[in-house]
Short mmCIF file of C-alpha atoms in Angstrom, two decimals:
data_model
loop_
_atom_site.label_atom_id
_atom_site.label_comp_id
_atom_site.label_asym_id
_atom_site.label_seq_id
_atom_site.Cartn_x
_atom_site.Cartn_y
_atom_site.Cartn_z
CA UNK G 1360 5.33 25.14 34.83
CA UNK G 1361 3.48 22.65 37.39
CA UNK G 1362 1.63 21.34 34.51
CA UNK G 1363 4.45 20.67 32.12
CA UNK G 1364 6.48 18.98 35.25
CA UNK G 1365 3.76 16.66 35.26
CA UNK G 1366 3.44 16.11 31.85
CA UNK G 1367 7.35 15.02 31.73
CA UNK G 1368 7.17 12.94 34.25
CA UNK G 1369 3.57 11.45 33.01
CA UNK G 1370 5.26 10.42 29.26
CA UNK G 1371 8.44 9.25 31.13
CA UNK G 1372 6.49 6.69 33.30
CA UNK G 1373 4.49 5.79 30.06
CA UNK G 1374 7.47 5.53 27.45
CA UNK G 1375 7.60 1.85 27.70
CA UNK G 1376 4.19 1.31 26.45
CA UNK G 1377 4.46 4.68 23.97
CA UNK G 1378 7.24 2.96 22.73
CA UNK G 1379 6.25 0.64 20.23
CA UNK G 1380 3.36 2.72 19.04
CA UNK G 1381 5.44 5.60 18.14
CA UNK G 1382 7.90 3.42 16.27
CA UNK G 1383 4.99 1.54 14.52
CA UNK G 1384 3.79 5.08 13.44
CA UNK G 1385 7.03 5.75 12.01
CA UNK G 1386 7.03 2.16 10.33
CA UNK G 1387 3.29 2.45 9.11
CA UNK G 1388 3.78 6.44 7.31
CA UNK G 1389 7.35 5.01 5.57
CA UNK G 1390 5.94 1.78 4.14
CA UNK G 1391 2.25 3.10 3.11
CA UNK G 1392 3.38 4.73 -0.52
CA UNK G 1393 5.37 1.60 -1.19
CA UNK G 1394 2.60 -0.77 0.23
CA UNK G 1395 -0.42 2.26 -2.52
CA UNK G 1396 2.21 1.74 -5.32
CA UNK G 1397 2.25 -2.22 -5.50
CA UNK G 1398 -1.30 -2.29 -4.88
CA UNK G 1399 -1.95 -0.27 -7.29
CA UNK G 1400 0.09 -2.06 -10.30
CA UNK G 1401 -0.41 -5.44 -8.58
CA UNK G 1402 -4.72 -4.78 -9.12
CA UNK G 1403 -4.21 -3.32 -12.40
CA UNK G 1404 -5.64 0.64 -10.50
CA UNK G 1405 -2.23 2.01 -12.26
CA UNK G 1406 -0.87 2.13 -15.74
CA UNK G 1407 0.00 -0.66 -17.30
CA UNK G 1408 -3.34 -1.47 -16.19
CA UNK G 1409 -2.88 -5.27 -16.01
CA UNK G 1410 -4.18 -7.26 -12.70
CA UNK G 1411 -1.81 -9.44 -11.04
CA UNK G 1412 0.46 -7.66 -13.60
CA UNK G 1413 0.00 -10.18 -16.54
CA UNK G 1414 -3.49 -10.13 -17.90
CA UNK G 1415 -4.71 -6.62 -19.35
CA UNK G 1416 -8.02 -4.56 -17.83
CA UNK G 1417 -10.53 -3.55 -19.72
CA UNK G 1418 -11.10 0.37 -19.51
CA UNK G 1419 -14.04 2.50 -20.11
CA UNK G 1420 -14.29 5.71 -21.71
CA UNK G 1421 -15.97 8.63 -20.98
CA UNK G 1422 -18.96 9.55 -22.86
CA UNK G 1423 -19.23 13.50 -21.62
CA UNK G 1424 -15.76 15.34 -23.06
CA UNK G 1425 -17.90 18.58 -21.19
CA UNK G 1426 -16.34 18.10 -18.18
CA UNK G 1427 -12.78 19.31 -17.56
CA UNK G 1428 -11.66 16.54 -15.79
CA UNK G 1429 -12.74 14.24 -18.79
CA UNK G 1430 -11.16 16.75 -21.86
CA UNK G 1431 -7.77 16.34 -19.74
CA UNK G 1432 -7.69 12.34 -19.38
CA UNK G 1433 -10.20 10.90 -22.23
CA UNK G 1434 -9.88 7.61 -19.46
CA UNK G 1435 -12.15 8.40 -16.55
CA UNK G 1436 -12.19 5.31 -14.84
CA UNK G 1437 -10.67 1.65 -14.66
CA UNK G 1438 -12.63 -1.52 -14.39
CA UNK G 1439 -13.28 -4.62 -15.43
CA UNK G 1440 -15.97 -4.36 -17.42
CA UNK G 1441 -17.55 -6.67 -20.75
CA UNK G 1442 -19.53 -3.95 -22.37
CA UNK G 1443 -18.31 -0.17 -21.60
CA UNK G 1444 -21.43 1.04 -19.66
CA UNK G 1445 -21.48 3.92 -17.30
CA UNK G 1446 -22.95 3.68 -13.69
CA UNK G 1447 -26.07 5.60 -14.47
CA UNK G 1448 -27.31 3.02 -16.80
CA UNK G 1449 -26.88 0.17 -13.87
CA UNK G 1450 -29.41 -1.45 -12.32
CA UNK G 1451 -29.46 -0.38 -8.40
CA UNK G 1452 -29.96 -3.83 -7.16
CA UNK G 1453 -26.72 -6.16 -9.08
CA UNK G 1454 -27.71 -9.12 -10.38
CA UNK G 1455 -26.47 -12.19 -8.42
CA UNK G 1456 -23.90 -13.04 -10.81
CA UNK G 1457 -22.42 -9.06 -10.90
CA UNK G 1458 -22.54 -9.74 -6.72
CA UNK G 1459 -20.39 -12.37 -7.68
CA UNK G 1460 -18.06 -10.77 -9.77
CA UNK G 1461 -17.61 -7.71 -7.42
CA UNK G 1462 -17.23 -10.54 -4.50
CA UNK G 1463 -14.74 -11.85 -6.50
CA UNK G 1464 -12.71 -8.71 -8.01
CA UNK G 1465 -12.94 -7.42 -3.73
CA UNK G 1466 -10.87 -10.88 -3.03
CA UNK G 1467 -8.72 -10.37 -5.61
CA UNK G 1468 -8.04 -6.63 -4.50
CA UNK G 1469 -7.69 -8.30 -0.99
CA UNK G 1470 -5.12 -10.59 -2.26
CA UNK G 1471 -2.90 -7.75 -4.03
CA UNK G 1472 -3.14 -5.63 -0.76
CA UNK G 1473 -1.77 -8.52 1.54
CA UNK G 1474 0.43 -9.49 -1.08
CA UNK G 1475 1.71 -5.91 -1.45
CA UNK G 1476 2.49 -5.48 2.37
CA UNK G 1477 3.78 -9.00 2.25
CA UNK G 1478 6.57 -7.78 -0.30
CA UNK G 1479 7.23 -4.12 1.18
CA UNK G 1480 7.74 -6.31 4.96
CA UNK G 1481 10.24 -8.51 3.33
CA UNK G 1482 12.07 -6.55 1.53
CA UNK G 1483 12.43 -3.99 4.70
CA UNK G 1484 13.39 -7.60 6.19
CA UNK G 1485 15.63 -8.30 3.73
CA UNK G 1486 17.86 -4.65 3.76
CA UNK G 1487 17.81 -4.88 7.45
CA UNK G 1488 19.67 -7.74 8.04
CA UNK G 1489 22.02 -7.19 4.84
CA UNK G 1490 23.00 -3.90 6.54
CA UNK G 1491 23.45 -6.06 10.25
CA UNK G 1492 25.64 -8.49 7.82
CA UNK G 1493 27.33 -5.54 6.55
CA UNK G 1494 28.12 -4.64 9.64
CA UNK G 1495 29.23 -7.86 11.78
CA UNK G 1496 31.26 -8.18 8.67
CA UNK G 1497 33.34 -5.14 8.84
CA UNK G 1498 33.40 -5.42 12.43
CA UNK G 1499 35.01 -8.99 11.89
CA UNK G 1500 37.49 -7.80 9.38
CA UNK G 1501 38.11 -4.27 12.07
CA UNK G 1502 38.87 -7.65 14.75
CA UNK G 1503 41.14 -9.36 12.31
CA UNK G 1504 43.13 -6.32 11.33
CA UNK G 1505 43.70 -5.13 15.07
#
C-alpha cells in the first residue's frame, strides 16, 4: 500500500527520463528481425547464399552424415572457404594472411550490419512521413470540403 504509493509517485517523477528508453525498447524489439533478415541475405548467412547479394559463397559439406543434425541438412555450415576443410584440421594459430581474410570478411559483415540498420531506419523514415503526408493531405482536402 505505502510501498506501491511510492512507487507511483517514484515512476511519475522519473517518466521524463523513462521516456525515451521505453520507446527505444519498443523501437529496438520491432526493427531487430528486419535489421537479422537483411543481414543475413546482405552477408550471404541465408539462402541464396550470395554476399552483398551478387557474388555466390562457397559452402562446405559435412563429412559425418552420423549426426542427426547433419542427415537432416547435408549443409552444416556457410563460409567462405577455397578448399572445403573442417575446423579440426586448422591450424590453432591462423596464418597472417587467414588473419587477414577473417579481418577482412569481419569488415565486410560490419558493413552489411550498418548497412542493414541503415535500410530498416529509412524505410521506417520513409512510411512515417508518407502516413504524416497522408494525413495533412486528407486533413487539407476535410478543410477544403468544409
Amino acid at each position: 500500500s505505502i510501498s506501491t504509493v511510492c512507487l507511483h509517485l517514484l515512476l511519475y517523477n522519473l517518466r521524463s527520463i523513462m521516456m525515451p528508453f521505453v520507446l527505444s525498447g519498443f523501437l529496438v524489439l520491432a526493427l531487430e528481425p528486419t535489421v537479422d533478415l537483411l543481414h543475413r541475405l546482405l552477408a550471404g548467412l541465408a539462402p541464396p547464399f550470395r554476399l552483398y547479394c551478387c557474388c555466390r559463397r562457397q559452402q562446405r559439406q559435412s563429412g559425418d552424415i552420423d549426426e542427426p543434425e547433419a542427415a537432416e541438412s547435408s549443409w552444416d555450415a556457410v563460409a567462405c572457404v577455397d578448399g572445403g576443410e573442417d575446423e579440426a584440421s586448422q591450424p590453432l594459430l591462423p596464418k597472417e594472411s587467414d588473419a587477414e581474410a577473417d579481418g577482412a570478411s569481419d569488415f565486410s559483415e560490419g558493413l552489411c550490419r550498418f548497412l542493414a540498420v541503415s535500410l530498416t531506419v529509412t524505410s521506417m523514415f520513409v512510411v512515417l512521413f508518407y502516413s504524416i503526408g497522408l494525413l495533412a493531405r486528407g486533413a487539407v482536402h476535410m478543410q477544403e470540403s468544409w
